[in-house]
Amino acid sequence: MDKKPKVSVLMITYNHENFIEAAITGVINQREIDFELIISDDCSTDNTSNVIQKFIDNIDNQIQIQFFNQNQNLGMIRNFLFAISQCKGEYIAFCEGDDYWTENFKLKKQVDFLDLNPSFSASIHQVKIWDERHQIYLSNYFQDWEKSKSVPAKFVIEKGGGSFPSCSLVFRNLNPIPSTLFLNSPSADRPLSLLLLLKGEFFYHNDNMGVYRMHQNGVMTGMLNDPKKLLILYKKNLLLLDLYLKICKKDQREFVLNSISIQVKNILLIEKLKYFKNILLFTKLKSSEFKFLAKKILNNMCIRMNARDKI
């Protein structure tokens, strides 16, 4: 029987031919830790799969790499669920095919911490941002935090679950992972973060160990630059949080309701206040009333996760 690796590195990719080599290089450069690399290409229409295969053919065959080249497009969420089901490690690290790691001891540092601190379910770190002008700058995801620290659940939840770059995340394997929260989510890292909060705390390392790319073909960048897609994003966030409200810890409920209220405000603002005439009304509502309002929006807008709404 094959020995299980300490860490499974999960890499999903789609049309990343210009980026994927840097992503793989950042992984195989990891030192002093046992890991496997799981790559799942979601039927790319560019040269991504050929770049991956050529790279694999020319590296040390002692590095454990499984490459899955999907023969039909699954969509980002289903591709993620497929890839994570292949992960055998005690821990899983997430790096999408357009991001990359810059620190060769990143995995060791994060895993060593989790080994010594069983109350924590996940570890994240500072990153730099790469934009389409090829400029690289320190991200502001962590609000200029200057020290390593435990991450408040409020921070993760009230940002909808997607409060940090996924390439910074290392977490305890949840296998088997429940798929319910994922299938109607705008991204994989949001429901994953919420599920991990049920298992323990997050720890933030104030070390810059990766680069998150923001480019025109990126999923989140594409949504943020398109009002219609942004509306779908907020609707899906709302549905995700509504589902999470049913399973969250009691001390998380207030944070979930606050996050629901934020999504409701965002939806109504984009919809040009279709359902309400005076925005001042929102500031007077209690979180429980926002919960009712969110239900009404979910019903009135008839959110259907079909091909028409697919991001």
Coordinates of C-alpha atoms in Angstrom, one line a residue:
M1 CA 0.0 0.0 0.0
D2 CA 1.3 3.4 -1.0
K3 CA 2.3 5.7 1.9
K4 CA -0.1 8.6 2.4
P5 CA 1.6 12.0 1.9
K6 CA 1.7 14.5 4.6
V7 CA 0.2 17.2 2.3
S8 CA -1.9 17.1 -0.8
V9 CA -1.5 20.2 -3.0
L10 CA -4.8 20.8 -4.9
M11 CA -4.4 22.7 -8.2
I12 CA -7.4 23.3 -10.4
T13 CA -6.8 25.0 -13.7
Y14 CA -8.6 26.3 -16.8
N15 CA -7.0 28.2 -19.7
H16 CA -3.9 29.1 -17.7
E17 CA -1.2 28.2 -20.3
N18 CA 0.6 31.5 -19.5
F19 CA 0.6 30.9 -15.8
I20 CA 0.6 27.2 -15.0
E21 CA 4.3 26.5 -15.2
A22 CA 5.0 29.1 -12.4
A23 CA 2.2 27.5 -10.3
I24 CA 3.7 24.0 -10.6
T25 CA 7.3 25.3 -10.0
G26 CA 6.2 26.9 -6.8
V27 CA 4.9 23.6 -5.6
I28 CA 7.7 21.3 -6.6
N29 CA 10.2 23.7 -5.0
Q30 CA 8.8 22.9 -1.5
R31 CA 11.4 21.6 0.9
E32 CA 11.5 19.3 3.9
I33 CA 8.0 18.0 3.7
D34 CA 6.3 15.0 2.1
F35 CA 3.6 16.1 -0.5
E36 CA 1.7 15.1 -3.6
L37 CA 0.4 17.4 -6.3
I38 CA -3.1 16.9 -7.7
I39 CA -3.7 18.8 -10.9
S40 CA -7.1 18.8 -12.6
D41 CA -7.4 20.7 -15.9
D42 CA -11.1 21.5 -16.6
C43 CA -10.9 20.8 -20.4
S44 CA -9.0 23.9 -21.2
T45 CA -9.4 25.3 -24.7
D46 CA -5.9 26.7 -24.9
N47 CA -2.5 24.9 -24.5
T48 CA -2.7 24.4 -20.7
S49 CA -2.8 20.6 -20.7
N50 CA 0.2 20.3 -23.1
V51 CA 2.2 22.7 -20.9
I52 CA 1.4 20.6 -17.9
Q53 CA 2.3 17.3 -19.5
K54 CA 5.5 18.6 -20.9
F55 CA 6.5 20.0 -17.6
I56 CA 5.7 16.7 -15.8
D57 CA 7.7 14.7 -18.3
N58 CA 10.8 16.8 -17.5
I59 CA 10.9 16.8 -13.7
D60 CA 12.1 14.4 -11.0
N61 CA 9.9 11.4 -11.2
Q62 CA 10.2 11.0 -7.4
I63 CA 7.8 13.9 -7.0
Q64 CA 4.2 12.5 -6.7
I65 CA 2.1 14.2 -9.3
Q66 CA -1.4 13.1 -10.5
F67 CA -2.6 14.9 -13.6
F68 CA -6.3 14.7 -14.6
N69 CA -7.1 16.2 -17.9
Q70 CA -10.9 16.3 -17.9
N71 CA -12.6 15.4 -21.3
Q72 CA -15.5 17.7 -20.7
N73 CA -15.8 21.0 -18.8
L74 CA -17.1 20.4 -15.3
G75 CA -17.2 24.0 -14.2
M76 CA -14.9 25.4 -11.4
I77 CA -16.9 24.0 -8.4
R78 CA -17.3 20.4 -9.7
N79 CA -13.7 20.4 -10.9
F80 CA -12.6 21.4 -7.3
L81 CA -14.8 18.7 -5.8
F82 CA -13.3 16.1 -8.1
A83 CA -9.8 17.2 -7.3
I84 CA -10.3 17.3 -3.6
S85 CA -11.7 13.8 -3.6
Q86 CA -8.3 12.6 -5.0
C87 CA -6.4 14.2 -2.1
K88 CA -5.0 11.6 0.4
G89 CA -2.9 13.8 2.6
E90 CA -3.5 14.7 6.2
Y91 CA -3.5 18.3 5.1
I92 CA -4.5 20.0 1.9
A93 CA -2.9 23.1 0.3
F94 CA -4.8 25.1 -2.3
C95 CA -3.1 26.8 -5.3
E96 CA -5.1 27.5 -8.5
G97 CA -3.3 27.4 -11.8
D98 CA -2.9 31.1 -12.2
D99 CA -1.3 31.8 -8.8
Y100 CA 2.1 30.7 -7.4
W101 CA 4.1 30.3 -4.2
T102 CA 7.3 32.2 -3.6
E103 CA 8.6 30.6 -0.4
N104 CA 10.2 27.1 -0.5
F105 CA 9.3 26.4 3.1
K106 CA 5.7 27.6 2.9
L107 CA 4.1 24.2 3.4
K108 CA 6.5 23.2 6.1
K109 CA 5.9 26.4 8.1
Q110 CA 2.1 26.1 7.9
V111 CA 1.9 22.3 8.5
D112 CA 4.4 22.5 11.5
F113 CA 2.0 25.1 13.1
L114 CA -1.1 23.0 12.5
D115 CA 0.7 19.9 13.9
L116 CA 1.5 21.8 17.1
N117 CA -1.9 23.5 17.4
P118 CA -4.8 21.0 17.0
S119 CA -7.5 23.6 17.8
F120 CA -6.7 25.3 14.5
S121 CA -8.3 23.9 11.3
A122 CA -6.5 26.1 8.8
S123 CA -3.5 28.3 8.2
I124 CA -3.3 31.4 5.8
H125 CA -0.6 34.0 5.1
Q126 CA 0.1 37.3 3.4
V127 CA 0.5 37.4 -0.4
K128 CA 1.3 39.8 -3.1
I129 CA -1.0 40.8 -5.9
W130 CA 0.0 40.6 -9.6
D131 CA -2.2 42.6 -11.9
E132 CA -2.5 42.8 -15.7
R133 CA 0.0 45.7 -15.9
H134 CA 2.5 43.2 -14.5
Q135 CA 2.8 45.2 -11.3
I136 CA 3.2 43.3 -8.0
Y137 CA 2.3 44.9 -4.7
L138 CA 1.4 43.7 -1.2
S139 CA -2.2 42.8 -0.8
N140 CA -4.6 44.6 1.6
Y141 CA -6.6 41.4 2.4
F142 CA -5.4 41.5 6.0
Q143 CA -6.0 45.1 6.7
D144 CA -2.4 45.9 7.4
W145 CA -2.1 43.3 10.1
E146 CA 1.5 43.4 11.3
K147 CA 1.8 40.3 13.4
S148 CA 0.9 36.6 13.1
K149 CA -2.4 36.0 14.9
S150 CA -5.6 34.0 15.2
V151 CA -8.1 35.1 12.7
P152 CA -11.5 36.1 14.1
A153 CA -14.4 34.1 12.8
K154 CA -16.2 37.4 12.2
F155 CA -13.5 38.4 9.7
V156 CA -14.0 35.2 7.7
I157 CA -17.8 35.1 7.8
E158 CA -18.7 38.7 7.2
K159 CA -16.7 38.8 4.1
G160 CA -18.8 35.9 2.8
G161 CA -16.2 33.3 3.4
G162 CA -13.8 34.6 0.7
S163 CA -11.7 36.8 2.9
F164 CA -8.3 35.8 1.7
P165 CA -6.5 34.5 -1.4
S166 CA -7.0 30.8 -1.8
C167 CA -3.3 30.3 -2.7
S168 CA -2.4 31.0 1.0
L169 CA -4.6 28.3 2.4
V170 CA -3.5 25.0 4.1
F171 CA -6.1 23.1 6.0
R172 CA -6.9 19.8 7.6
N173 CA -8.4 17.3 5.2
L174 CA -12.1 17.1 5.6
N175 CA -12.5 14.0 3.5
P176 CA -15.2 13.2 2.7
I177 CA -16.1 16.7 2.0
P178 CA -19.9 17.6 2.0
S179 CA -20.8 19.0 -1.4
T180 CA -24.1 20.8 -0.5
L181 CA -22.6 24.2 0.3
F182 CA -20.4 24.1 -2.8
L183 CA -22.7 23.4 -5.7
N184 CA -24.5 26.8 -5.6
S185 CA -21.5 28.8 -4.5
P186 CA -19.7 31.4 -6.6
S187 CA -16.3 29.9 -5.7
A188 CA -14.8 27.0 -3.8
D189 CA -12.9 28.9 -1.2
R190 CA -16.0 30.5 0.3
P191 CA -17.9 27.3 1.4
L192 CA -14.6 25.7 2.2
S193 CA -13.7 28.5 4.7
L194 CA -17.1 28.3 6.3
L195 CA -16.9 24.5 6.7
L196 CA -13.4 24.8 8.2
L197 CA -14.7 27.3 10.8
L198 CA -16.9 24.5 12.1
K199 CA -13.8 22.4 12.8
G200 CA -11.5 25.1 14.4
E201 CA -9.8 28.4 14.2
F202 CA -7.8 30.0 11.4
F203 CA -4.2 31.2 12.0
Y204 CA -2.7 34.1 10.0
H205 CA 1.1 34.0 9.3
N206 CA 2.5 37.5 8.7
D207 CA 4.8 36.1 6.0
N208 CA 4.5 36.9 2.3
M209 CA 4.7 33.5 0.7
G210 CA 2.8 33.7 -2.6
V211 CA 1.3 35.7 -5.4
Y212 CA -2.3 36.0 -6.3
R213 CA -3.0 37.0 -9.9
M214 CA -5.7 39.4 -10.9
H215 CA -6.3 39.3 -14.6
Q216 CA -9.1 39.6 -17.1
N217 CA -9.7 35.8 -17.4
G218 CA -9.6 35.3 -13.6
V219 CA -12.9 34.2 -12.1
M220 CA -13.2 36.8 -9.4
T221 CA -11.8 39.6 -11.5
G222 CA -14.2 38.9 -14.2
M223 CA -17.1 39.1 -11.8
L224 CA -16.0 42.3 -10.1
N225 CA -15.8 44.1 -13.5
D226 CA -19.2 43.0 -14.7
P227 CA -22.4 44.3 -12.9
K228 CA -24.5 41.3 -14.1
K229 CA -22.0 38.8 -12.9
L230 CA -21.5 40.8 -9.7
L231 CA -25.2 40.5 -9.1
I232 CA -25.1 36.7 -9.5
L233 CA -22.1 36.7 -7.1
Y234 CA -24.1 38.4 -4.4
K235 CA -27.1 36.2 -5.0
K236 CA -25.0 33.1 -4.7
N237 CA -23.3 34.4 -1.6
L238 CA -26.7 35.0 -0.1
L239 CA -27.8 31.5 -0.8
L240 CA -24.6 30.1 0.6
L241 CA -24.9 32.0 3.8
D242 CA -28.6 31.0 4.1
L243 CA -27.5 27.4 4.0
Y244 CA -24.6 27.9 6.4
L245 CA -26.9 29.6 8.9
K246 CA -28.6 26.2 9.4
I247 CA -25.4 24.5 10.5
C248 CA -23.2 27.3 11.9
K249 CA -22.1 27.4 15.6
K250 CA -24.3 29.5 17.9
D251 CA -21.6 32.1 18.5
Q252 CA -21.3 32.5 14.7
R253 CA -25.0 33.3 14.0
E254 CA -24.7 37.1 14.5
F255 CA -21.8 37.2 12.0
V256 CA -23.7 35.1 9.5
L257 CA -26.7 37.4 9.8
N258 CA -24.5 40.5 9.4
S259 CA -23.0 39.0 6.3
I260 CA -26.5 38.2 4.9
S261 CA -27.4 41.9 5.4
I262 CA -24.3 42.9 3.5
Q263 CA -25.3 40.7 0.5
V264 CA -28.9 42.0 0.7
K265 CA -27.7 45.6 0.5
N266 CA -25.4 44.9 -2.4
I267 CA -28.2 43.1 -4.3
L268 CA -30.6 46.0 -3.8
L269 CA -28.1 48.6 -4.8
I270 CA -27.4 46.9 -8.0
E271 CA -31.1 46.3 -8.7
K272 CA -31.5 50.1 -8.2
L273 CA -33.6 49.6 -5.1
K274 CA -36.3 47.8 -7.1
Y275 CA -37.9 46.5 -3.9
F276 CA -37.4 49.5 -1.6
K277 CA -37.6 53.3 -2.3
N278 CA -35.5 54.6 0.6
I279 CA -32.0 53.2 1.3
L280 CA -32.2 54.7 4.8
L281 CA -34.6 51.8 5.6
F282 CA -31.7 49.4 5.5
T283 CA -29.8 51.1 8.3
K284 CA -32.7 50.7 10.6
L285 CA -33.3 47.0 10.1
K286 CA -32.1 44.5 12.7
S287 CA -30.1 41.5 11.6
S288 CA -33.1 39.2 12.1
E289 CA -35.2 41.4 9.8
F290 CA -32.4 41.2 7.2
K291 CA -32.8 37.4 7.5
F292 CA -36.5 37.8 6.6
L293 CA -35.6 40.3 3.8
A294 CA -33.0 37.9 2.4
K295 CA -35.6 35.1 2.3
K296 CA -38.0 37.4 0.4
I297 CA -35.3 38.3 -2.1
L298 CA -34.4 34.7 -2.6
N299 CA -38.0 33.9 -3.4
N300 CA -38.8 37.0 -5.5
M301 CA -35.7 36.7 -7.6
C302 CA -36.2 33.0 -8.1
I303 CA -32.6 32.2 -7.9
R304 CA -32.0 29.3 -10.2
M305 CA -28.5 27.9 -10.6
N306 CA -28.8 27.0 -14.2
A307 CA -26.8 27.7 -17.4
R308 CA -28.2 31.2 -17.7
D309 CA -26.7 32.2 -14.3
K310 CA -23.5 30.2 -14.6
I311 CA -20.4 32.3 -14.0

